[in-house]
PDB file of N, CA and C in Angstrom:
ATOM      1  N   UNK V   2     -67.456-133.511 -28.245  1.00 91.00           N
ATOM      2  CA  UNK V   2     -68.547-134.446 -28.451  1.00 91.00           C
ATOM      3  C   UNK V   2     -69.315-134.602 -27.142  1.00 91.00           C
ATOM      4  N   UNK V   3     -70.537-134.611 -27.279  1.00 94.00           N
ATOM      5  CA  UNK V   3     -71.694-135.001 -26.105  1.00 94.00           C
ATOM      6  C   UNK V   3     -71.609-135.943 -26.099  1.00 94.00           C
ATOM      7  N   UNK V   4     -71.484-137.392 -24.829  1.00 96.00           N
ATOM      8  CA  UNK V   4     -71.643-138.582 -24.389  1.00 96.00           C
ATOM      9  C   UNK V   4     -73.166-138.580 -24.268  1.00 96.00           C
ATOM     10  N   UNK V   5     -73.738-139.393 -25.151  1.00 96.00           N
ATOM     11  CA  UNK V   5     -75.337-139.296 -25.296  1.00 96.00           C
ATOM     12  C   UNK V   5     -75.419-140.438 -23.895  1.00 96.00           C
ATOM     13  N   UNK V   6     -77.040-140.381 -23.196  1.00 97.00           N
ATOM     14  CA  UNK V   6     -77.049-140.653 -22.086  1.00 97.00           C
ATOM     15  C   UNK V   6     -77.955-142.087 -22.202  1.00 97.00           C
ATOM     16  N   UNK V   7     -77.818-142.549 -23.623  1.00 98.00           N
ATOM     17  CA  UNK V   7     -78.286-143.418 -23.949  1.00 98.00           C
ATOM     18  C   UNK V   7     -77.490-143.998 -25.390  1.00 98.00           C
ATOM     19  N   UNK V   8     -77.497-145.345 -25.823  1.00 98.00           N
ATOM     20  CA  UNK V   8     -76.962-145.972 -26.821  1.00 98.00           C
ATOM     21  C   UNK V   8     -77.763-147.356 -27.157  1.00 98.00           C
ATOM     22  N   UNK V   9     -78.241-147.226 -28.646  1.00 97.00           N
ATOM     23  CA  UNK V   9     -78.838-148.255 -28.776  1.00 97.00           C
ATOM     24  C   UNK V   9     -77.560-149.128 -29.849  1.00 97.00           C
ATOM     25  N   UNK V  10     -77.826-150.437 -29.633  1.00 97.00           N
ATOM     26  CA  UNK V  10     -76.521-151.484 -30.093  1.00 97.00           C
ATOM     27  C   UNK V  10     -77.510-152.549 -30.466  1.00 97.00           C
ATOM     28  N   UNK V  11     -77.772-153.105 -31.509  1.00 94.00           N
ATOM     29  CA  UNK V  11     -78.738-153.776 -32.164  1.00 94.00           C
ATOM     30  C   UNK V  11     -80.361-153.744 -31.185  1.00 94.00           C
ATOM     31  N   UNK V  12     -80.655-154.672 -30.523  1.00 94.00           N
ATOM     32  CA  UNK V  12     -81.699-155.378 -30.377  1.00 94.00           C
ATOM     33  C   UNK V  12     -82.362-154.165 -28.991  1.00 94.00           C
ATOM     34  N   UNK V  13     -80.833-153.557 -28.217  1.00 97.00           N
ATOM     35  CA  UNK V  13     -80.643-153.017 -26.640  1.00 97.00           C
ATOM     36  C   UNK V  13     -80.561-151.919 -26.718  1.00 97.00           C
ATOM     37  N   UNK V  14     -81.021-151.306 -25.802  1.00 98.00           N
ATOM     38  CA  UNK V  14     -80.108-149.384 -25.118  1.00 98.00           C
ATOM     39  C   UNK V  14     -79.927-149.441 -23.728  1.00 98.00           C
ATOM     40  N   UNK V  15     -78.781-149.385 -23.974  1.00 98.00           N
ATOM     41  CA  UNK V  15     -77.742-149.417 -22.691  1.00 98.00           C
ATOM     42  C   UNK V  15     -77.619-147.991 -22.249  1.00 98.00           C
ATOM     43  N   UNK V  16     -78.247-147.886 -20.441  1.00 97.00           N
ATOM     44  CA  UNK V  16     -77.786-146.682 -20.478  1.00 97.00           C
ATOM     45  C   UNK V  16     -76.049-146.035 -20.131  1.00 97.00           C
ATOM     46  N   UNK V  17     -76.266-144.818 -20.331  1.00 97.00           N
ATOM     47  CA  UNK V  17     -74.432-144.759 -19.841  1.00 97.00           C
ATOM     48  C   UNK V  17     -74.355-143.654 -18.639  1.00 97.00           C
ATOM     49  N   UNK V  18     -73.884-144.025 -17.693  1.00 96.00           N
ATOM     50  CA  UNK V  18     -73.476-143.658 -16.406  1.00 96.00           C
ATOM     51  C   UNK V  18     -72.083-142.972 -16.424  1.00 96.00           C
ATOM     52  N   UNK V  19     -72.141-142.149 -15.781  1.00 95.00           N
ATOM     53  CA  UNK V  19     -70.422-140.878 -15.541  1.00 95.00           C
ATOM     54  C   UNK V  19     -70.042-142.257 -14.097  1.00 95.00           C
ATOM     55  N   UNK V  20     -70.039-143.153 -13.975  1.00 88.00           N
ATOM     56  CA  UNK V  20     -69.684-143.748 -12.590  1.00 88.00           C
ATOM     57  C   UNK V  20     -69.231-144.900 -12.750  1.00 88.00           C
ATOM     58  N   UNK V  21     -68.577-145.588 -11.717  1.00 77.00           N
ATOM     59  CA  UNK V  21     -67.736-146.858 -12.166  1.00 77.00           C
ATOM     60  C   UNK V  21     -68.254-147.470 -10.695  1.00 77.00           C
ATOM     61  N   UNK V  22     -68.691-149.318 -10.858  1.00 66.00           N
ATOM     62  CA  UNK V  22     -68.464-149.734  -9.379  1.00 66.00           C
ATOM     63  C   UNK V  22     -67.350-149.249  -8.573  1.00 66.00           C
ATOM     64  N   UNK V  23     -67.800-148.945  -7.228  1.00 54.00           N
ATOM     65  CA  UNK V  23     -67.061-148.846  -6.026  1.00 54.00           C
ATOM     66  C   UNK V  23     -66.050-149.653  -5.687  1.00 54.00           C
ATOM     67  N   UNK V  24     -66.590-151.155  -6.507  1.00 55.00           N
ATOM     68  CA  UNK V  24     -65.746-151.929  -6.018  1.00 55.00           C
ATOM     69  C   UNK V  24     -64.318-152.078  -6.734  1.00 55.00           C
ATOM     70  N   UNK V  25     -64.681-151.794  -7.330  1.00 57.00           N
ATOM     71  CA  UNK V  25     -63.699-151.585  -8.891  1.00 57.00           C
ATOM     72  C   UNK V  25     -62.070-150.785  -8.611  1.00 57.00           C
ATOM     73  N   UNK V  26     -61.058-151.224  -8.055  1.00 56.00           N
ATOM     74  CA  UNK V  26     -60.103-150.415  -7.809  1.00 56.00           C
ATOM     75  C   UNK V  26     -58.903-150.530  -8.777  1.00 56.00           C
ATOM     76  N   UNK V  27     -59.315-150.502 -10.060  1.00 58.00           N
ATOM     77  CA  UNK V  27     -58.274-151.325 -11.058  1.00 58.00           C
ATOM     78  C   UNK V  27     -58.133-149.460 -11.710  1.00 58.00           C
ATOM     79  N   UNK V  28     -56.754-148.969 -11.291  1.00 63.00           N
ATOM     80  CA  UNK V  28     -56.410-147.257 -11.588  1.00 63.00           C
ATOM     81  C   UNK V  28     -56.423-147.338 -13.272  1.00 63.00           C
ATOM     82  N   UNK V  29     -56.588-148.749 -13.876  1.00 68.00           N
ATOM     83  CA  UNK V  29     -56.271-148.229 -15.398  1.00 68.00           C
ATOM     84  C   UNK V  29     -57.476-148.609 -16.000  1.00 68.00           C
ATOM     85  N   UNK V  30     -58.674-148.704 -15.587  1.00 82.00           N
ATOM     86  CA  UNK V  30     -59.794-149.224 -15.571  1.00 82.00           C
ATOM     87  C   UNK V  30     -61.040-147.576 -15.885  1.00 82.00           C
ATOM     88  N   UNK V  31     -60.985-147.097 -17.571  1.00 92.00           N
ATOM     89  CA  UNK V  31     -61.384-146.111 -17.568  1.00 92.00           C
ATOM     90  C   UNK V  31     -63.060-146.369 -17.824  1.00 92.00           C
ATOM     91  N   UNK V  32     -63.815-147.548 -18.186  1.00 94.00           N
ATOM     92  CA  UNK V  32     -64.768-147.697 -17.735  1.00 94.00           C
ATOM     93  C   UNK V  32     -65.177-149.313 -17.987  1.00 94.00           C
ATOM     94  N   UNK V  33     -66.368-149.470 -18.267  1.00 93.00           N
ATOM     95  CA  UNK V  33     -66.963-150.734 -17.646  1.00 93.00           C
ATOM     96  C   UNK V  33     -68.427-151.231 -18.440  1.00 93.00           C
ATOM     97  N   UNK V  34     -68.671-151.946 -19.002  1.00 94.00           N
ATOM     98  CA  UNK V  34     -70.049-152.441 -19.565  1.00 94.00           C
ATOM     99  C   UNK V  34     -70.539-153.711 -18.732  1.00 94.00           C
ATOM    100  N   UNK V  35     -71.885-153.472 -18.832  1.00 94.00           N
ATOM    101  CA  UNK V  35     -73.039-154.710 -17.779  1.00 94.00           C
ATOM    102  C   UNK V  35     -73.744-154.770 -19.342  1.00 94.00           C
ATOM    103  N   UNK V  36     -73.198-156.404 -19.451  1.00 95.00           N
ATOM    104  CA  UNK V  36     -74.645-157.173 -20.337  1.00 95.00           C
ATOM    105  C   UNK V  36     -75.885-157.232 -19.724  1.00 95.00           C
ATOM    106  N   UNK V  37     -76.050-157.622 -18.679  1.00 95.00           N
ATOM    107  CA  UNK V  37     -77.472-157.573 -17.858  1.00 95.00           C
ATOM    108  C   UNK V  37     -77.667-156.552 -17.542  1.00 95.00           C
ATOM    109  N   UNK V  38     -77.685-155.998 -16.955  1.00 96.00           N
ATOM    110  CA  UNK V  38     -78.225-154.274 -16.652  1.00 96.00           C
ATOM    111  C   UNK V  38     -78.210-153.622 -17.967  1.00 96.00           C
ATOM    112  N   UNK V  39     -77.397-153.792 -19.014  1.00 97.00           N
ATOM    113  CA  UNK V  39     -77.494-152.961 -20.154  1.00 97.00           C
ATOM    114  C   UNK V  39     -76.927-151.232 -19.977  1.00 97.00           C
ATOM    115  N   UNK V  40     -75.797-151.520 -19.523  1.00 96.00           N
ATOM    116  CA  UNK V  40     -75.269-150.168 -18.198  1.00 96.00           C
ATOM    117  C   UNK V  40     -73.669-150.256 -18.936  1.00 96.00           C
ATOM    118  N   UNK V  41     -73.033-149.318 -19.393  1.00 96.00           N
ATOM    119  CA  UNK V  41     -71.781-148.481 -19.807  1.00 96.00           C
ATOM    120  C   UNK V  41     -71.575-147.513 -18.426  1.00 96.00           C
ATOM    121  N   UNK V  42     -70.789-147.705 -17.822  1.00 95.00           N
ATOM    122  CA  UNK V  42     -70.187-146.908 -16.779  1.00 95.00           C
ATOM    123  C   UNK V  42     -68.713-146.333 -17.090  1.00 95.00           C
ATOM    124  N   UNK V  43     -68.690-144.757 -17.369  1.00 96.00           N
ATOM    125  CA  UNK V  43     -67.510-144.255 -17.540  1.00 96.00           C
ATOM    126  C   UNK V  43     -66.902-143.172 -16.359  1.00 96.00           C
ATOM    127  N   UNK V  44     -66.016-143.320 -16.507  1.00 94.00           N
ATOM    128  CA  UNK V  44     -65.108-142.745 -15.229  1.00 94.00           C
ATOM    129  C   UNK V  44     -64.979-141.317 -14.992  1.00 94.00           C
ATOM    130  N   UNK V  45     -65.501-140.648 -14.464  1.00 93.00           N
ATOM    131  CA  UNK V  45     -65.999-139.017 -14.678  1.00 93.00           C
ATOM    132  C   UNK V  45     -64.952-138.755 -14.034  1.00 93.00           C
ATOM    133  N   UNK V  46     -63.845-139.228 -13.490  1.00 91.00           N
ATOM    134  CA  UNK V  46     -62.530-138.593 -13.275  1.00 91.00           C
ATOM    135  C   UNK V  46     -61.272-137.965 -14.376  1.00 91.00           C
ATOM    136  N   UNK V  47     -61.864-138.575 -15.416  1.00 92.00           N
ATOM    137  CA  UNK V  47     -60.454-138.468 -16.910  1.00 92.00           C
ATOM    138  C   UNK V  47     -61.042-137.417 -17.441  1.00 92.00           C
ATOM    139  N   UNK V  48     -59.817-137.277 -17.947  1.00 94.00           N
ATOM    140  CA  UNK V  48     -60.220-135.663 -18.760  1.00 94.00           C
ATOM    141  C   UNK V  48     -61.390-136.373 -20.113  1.00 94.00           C
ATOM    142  N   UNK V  49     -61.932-135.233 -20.621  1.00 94.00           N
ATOM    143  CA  UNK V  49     -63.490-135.451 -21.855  1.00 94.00           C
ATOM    144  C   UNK V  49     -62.716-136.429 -23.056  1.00 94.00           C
ATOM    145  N   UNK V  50     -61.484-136.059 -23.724  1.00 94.00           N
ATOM    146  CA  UNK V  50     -61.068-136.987 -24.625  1.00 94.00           C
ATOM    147  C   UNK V  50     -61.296-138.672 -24.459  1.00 94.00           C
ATOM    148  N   UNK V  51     -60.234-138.728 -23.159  1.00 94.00           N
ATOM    149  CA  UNK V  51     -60.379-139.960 -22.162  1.00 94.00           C
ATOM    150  C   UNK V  51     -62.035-140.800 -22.742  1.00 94.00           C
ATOM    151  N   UNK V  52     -62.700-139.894 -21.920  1.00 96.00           N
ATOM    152  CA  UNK V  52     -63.851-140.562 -21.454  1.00 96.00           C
ATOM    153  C   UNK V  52     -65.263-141.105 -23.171  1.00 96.00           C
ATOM    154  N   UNK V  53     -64.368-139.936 -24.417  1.00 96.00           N
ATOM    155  CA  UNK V  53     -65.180-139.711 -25.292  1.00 96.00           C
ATOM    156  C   UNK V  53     -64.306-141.523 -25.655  1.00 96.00           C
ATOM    157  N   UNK V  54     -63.487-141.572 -25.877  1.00 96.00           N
ATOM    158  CA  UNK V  54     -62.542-142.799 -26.160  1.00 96.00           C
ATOM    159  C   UNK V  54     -63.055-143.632 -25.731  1.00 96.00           C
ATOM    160  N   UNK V  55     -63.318-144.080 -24.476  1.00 96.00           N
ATOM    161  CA  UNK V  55     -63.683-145.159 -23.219  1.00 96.00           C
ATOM    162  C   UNK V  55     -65.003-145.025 -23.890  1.00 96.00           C
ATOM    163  N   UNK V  56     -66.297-144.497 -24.297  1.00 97.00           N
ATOM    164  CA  UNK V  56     -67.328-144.643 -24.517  1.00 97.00           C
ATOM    165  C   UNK V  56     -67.219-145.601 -25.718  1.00 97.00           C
ATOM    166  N   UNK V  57     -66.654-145.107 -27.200  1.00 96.00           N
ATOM    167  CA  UNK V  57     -66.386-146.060 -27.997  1.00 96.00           C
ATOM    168  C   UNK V  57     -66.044-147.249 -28.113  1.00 96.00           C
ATOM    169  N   UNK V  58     -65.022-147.386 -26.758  1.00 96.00           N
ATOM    170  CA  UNK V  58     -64.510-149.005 -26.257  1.00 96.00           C
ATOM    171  C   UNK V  58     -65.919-149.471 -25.331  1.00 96.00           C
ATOM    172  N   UNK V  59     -66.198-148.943 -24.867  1.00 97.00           N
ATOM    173  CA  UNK V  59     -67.763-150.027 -24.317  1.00 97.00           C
ATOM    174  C   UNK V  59     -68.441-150.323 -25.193  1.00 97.00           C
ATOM    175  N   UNK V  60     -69.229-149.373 -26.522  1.00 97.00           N
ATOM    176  CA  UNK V  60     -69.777-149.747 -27.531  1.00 97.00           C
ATOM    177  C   UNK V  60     -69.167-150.603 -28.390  1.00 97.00           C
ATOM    178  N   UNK V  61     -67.818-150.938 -28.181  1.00 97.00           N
ATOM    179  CA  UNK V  61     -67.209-151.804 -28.934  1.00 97.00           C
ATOM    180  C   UNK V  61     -67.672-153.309 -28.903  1.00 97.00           C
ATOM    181  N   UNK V  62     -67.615-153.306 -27.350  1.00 97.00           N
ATOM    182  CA  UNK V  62     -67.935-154.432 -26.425  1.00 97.00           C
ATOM    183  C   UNK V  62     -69.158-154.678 -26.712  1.00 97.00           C
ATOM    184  N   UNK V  63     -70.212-154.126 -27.028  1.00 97.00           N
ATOM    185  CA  UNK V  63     -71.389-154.479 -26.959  1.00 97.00           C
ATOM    186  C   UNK V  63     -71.813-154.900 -28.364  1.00 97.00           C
ATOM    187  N   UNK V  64     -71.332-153.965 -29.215  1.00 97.00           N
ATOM    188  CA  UNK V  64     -71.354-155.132 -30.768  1.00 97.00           C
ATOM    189  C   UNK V  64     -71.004-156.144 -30.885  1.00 97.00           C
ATOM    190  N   UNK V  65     -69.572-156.469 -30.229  1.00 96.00           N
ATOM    191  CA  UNK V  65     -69.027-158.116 -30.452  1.00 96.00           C
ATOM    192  C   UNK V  65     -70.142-158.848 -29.759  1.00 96.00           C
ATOM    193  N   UNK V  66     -70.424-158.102 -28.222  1.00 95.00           N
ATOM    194  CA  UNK V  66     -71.312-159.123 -27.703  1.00 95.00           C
ATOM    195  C   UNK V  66     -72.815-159.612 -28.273  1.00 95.00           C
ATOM    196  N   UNK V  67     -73.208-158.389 -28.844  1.00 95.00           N
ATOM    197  CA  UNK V  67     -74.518-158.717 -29.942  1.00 95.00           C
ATOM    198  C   UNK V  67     -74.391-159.560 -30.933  1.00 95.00           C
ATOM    199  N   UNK V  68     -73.265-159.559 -31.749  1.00 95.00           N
ATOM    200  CA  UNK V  68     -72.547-160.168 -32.697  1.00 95.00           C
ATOM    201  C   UNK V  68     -72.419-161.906 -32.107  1.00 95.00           C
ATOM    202  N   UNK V  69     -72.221-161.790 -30.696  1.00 94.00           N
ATOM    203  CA  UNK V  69     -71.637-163.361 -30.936  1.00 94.00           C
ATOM    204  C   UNK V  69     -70.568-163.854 -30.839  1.00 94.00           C
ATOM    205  N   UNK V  70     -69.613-162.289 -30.681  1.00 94.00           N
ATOM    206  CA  UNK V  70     -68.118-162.450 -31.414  1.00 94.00           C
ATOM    207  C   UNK V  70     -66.913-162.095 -30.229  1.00 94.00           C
ATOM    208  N   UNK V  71     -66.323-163.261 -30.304  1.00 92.00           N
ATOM    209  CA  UNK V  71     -64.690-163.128 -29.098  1.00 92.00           C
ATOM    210  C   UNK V  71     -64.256-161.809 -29.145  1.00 92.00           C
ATOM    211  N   UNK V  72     -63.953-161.284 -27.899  1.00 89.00           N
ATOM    212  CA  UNK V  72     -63.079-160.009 -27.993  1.00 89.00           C
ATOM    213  C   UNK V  72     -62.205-160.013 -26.910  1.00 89.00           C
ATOM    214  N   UNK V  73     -61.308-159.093 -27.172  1.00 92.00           N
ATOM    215  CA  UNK V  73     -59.942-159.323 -26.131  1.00 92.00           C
ATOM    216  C   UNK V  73     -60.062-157.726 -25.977  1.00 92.00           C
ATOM    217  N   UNK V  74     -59.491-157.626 -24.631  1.00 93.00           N
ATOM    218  CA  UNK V  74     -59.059-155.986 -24.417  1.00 93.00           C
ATOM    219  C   UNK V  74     -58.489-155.678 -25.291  1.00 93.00           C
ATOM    220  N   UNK V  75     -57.046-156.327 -25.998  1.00 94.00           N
ATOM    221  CA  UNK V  75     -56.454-155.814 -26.608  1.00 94.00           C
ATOM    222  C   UNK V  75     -56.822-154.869 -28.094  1.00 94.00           C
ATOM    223  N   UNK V  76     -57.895-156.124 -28.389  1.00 93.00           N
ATOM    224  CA  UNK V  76     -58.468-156.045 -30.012  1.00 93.00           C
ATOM    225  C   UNK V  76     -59.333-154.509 -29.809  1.00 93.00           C
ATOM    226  N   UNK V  77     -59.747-154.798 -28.842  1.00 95.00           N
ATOM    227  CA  UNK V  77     -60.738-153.437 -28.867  1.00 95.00           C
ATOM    228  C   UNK V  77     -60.681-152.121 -28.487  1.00 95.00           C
ATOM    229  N   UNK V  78     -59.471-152.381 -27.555  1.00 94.00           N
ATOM    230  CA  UNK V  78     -58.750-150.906 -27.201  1.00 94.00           C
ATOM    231  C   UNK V  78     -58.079-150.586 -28.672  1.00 94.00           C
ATOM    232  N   UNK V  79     -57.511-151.742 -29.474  1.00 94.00           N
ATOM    233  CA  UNK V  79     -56.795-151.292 -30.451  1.00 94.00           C
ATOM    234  C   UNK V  79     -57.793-150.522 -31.215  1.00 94.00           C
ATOM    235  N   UNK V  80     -59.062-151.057 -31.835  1.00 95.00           N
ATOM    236  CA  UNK V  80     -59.739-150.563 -32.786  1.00 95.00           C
ATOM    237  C   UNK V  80     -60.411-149.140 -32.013  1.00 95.00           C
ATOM    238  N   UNK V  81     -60.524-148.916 -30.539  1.00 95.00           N
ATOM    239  CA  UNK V  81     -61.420-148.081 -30.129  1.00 95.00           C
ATOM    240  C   UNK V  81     -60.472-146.404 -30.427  1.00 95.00           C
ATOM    241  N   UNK V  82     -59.669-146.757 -30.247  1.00 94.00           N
ATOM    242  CA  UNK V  82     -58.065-145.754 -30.296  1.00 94.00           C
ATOM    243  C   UNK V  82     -57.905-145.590 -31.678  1.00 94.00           C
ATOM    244  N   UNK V  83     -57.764-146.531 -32.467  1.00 96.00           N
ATOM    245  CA  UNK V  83     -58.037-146.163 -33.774  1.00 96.00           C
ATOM    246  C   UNK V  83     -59.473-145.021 -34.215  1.00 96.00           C
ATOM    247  N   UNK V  84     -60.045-145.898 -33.873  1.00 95.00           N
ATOM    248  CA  UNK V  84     -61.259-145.170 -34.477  1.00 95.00           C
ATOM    249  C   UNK V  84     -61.885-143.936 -34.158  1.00 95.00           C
ATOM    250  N   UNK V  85     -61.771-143.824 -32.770  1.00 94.00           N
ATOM    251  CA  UNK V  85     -61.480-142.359 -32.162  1.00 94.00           C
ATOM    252  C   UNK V  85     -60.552-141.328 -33.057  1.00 94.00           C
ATOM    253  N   UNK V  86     -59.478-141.986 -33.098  1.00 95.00           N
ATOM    254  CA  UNK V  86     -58.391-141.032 -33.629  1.00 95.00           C
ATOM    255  C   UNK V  86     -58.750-140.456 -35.311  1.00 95.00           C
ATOM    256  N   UNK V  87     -59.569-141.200 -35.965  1.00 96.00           N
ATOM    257  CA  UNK V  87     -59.863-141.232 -37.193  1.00 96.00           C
ATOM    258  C   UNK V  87     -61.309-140.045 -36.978  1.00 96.00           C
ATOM    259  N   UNK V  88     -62.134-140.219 -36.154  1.00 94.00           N
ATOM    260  CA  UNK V  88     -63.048-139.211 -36.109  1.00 94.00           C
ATOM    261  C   UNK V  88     -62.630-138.183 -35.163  1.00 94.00           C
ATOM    262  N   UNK V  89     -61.464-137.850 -34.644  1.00 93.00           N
ATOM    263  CA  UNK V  89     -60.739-136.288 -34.000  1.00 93.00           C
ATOM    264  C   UNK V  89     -60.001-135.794 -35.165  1.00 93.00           C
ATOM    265  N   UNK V  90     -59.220-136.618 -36.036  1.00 95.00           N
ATOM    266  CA  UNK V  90     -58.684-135.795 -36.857  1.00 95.00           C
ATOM    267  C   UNK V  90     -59.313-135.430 -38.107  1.00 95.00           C
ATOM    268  N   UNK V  91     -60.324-136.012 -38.280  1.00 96.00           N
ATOM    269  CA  UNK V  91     -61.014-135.424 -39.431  1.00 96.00           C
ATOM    270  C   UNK V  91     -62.317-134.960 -38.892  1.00 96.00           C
ATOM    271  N   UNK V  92     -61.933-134.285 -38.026  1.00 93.00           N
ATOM    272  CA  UNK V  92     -63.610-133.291 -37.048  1.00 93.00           C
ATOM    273  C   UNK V  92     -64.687-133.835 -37.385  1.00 93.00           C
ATOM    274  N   UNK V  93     -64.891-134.793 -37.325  1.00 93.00           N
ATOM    275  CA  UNK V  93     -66.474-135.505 -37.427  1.00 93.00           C
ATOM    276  C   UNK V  93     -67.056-135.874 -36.160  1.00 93.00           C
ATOM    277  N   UNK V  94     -66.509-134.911 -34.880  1.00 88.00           N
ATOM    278  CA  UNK V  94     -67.021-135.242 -33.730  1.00 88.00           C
ATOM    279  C   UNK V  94     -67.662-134.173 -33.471  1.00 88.00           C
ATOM    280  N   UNK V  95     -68.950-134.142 -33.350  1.00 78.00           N
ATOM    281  CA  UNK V  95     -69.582-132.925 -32.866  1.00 78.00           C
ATOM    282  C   UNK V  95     -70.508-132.857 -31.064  1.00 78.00           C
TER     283      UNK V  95
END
């Protein structure tokens, strides 16, 4: 799958960056969303699966946040891992 270099999420298009703040030294920290900047930053160090995964979990983030709606790492790594896994095994990733 191509990481498109743009994502629109209701109202926004957030762009998406291969880069993570500098400041950022958290090793399990595979990427990062800015409500204000409108900026998805993914970690161009992980292998392509990794990073195709981590893209889905920022877009995750940005629906609840359009939405209105509480989210926990947990909830959304859960569904992002899910849902990934549901479009690798039935090749709907192009």
């Amino acid at each position: 799958m191509k990481i498109p270099d743009k994502v629109k999420v209701g109202a926004h298009e957030y762009d998406i960056k291969f880069e993570l703040d500098p400041s950022n030294d958290n090793d399990s920290c595979f990427g990062c969303i800015s409500y204000k900047k409108l900026l998805i930053g993914i970690d161009p160090n992980y292998k392509q699966s990794q990073q195709e995964e981590t893209f889905f979990h920022e877009v995750l983030h940005a629906i609840y946040h359009q939405l209105g709606l509480e989210d926990t790492e947990k909830s959304i790594q859960s569904i992002a891992h899910s849902f990934y896994e549901v479009l690798k095994d039935n090749n709907l990733l192009k």
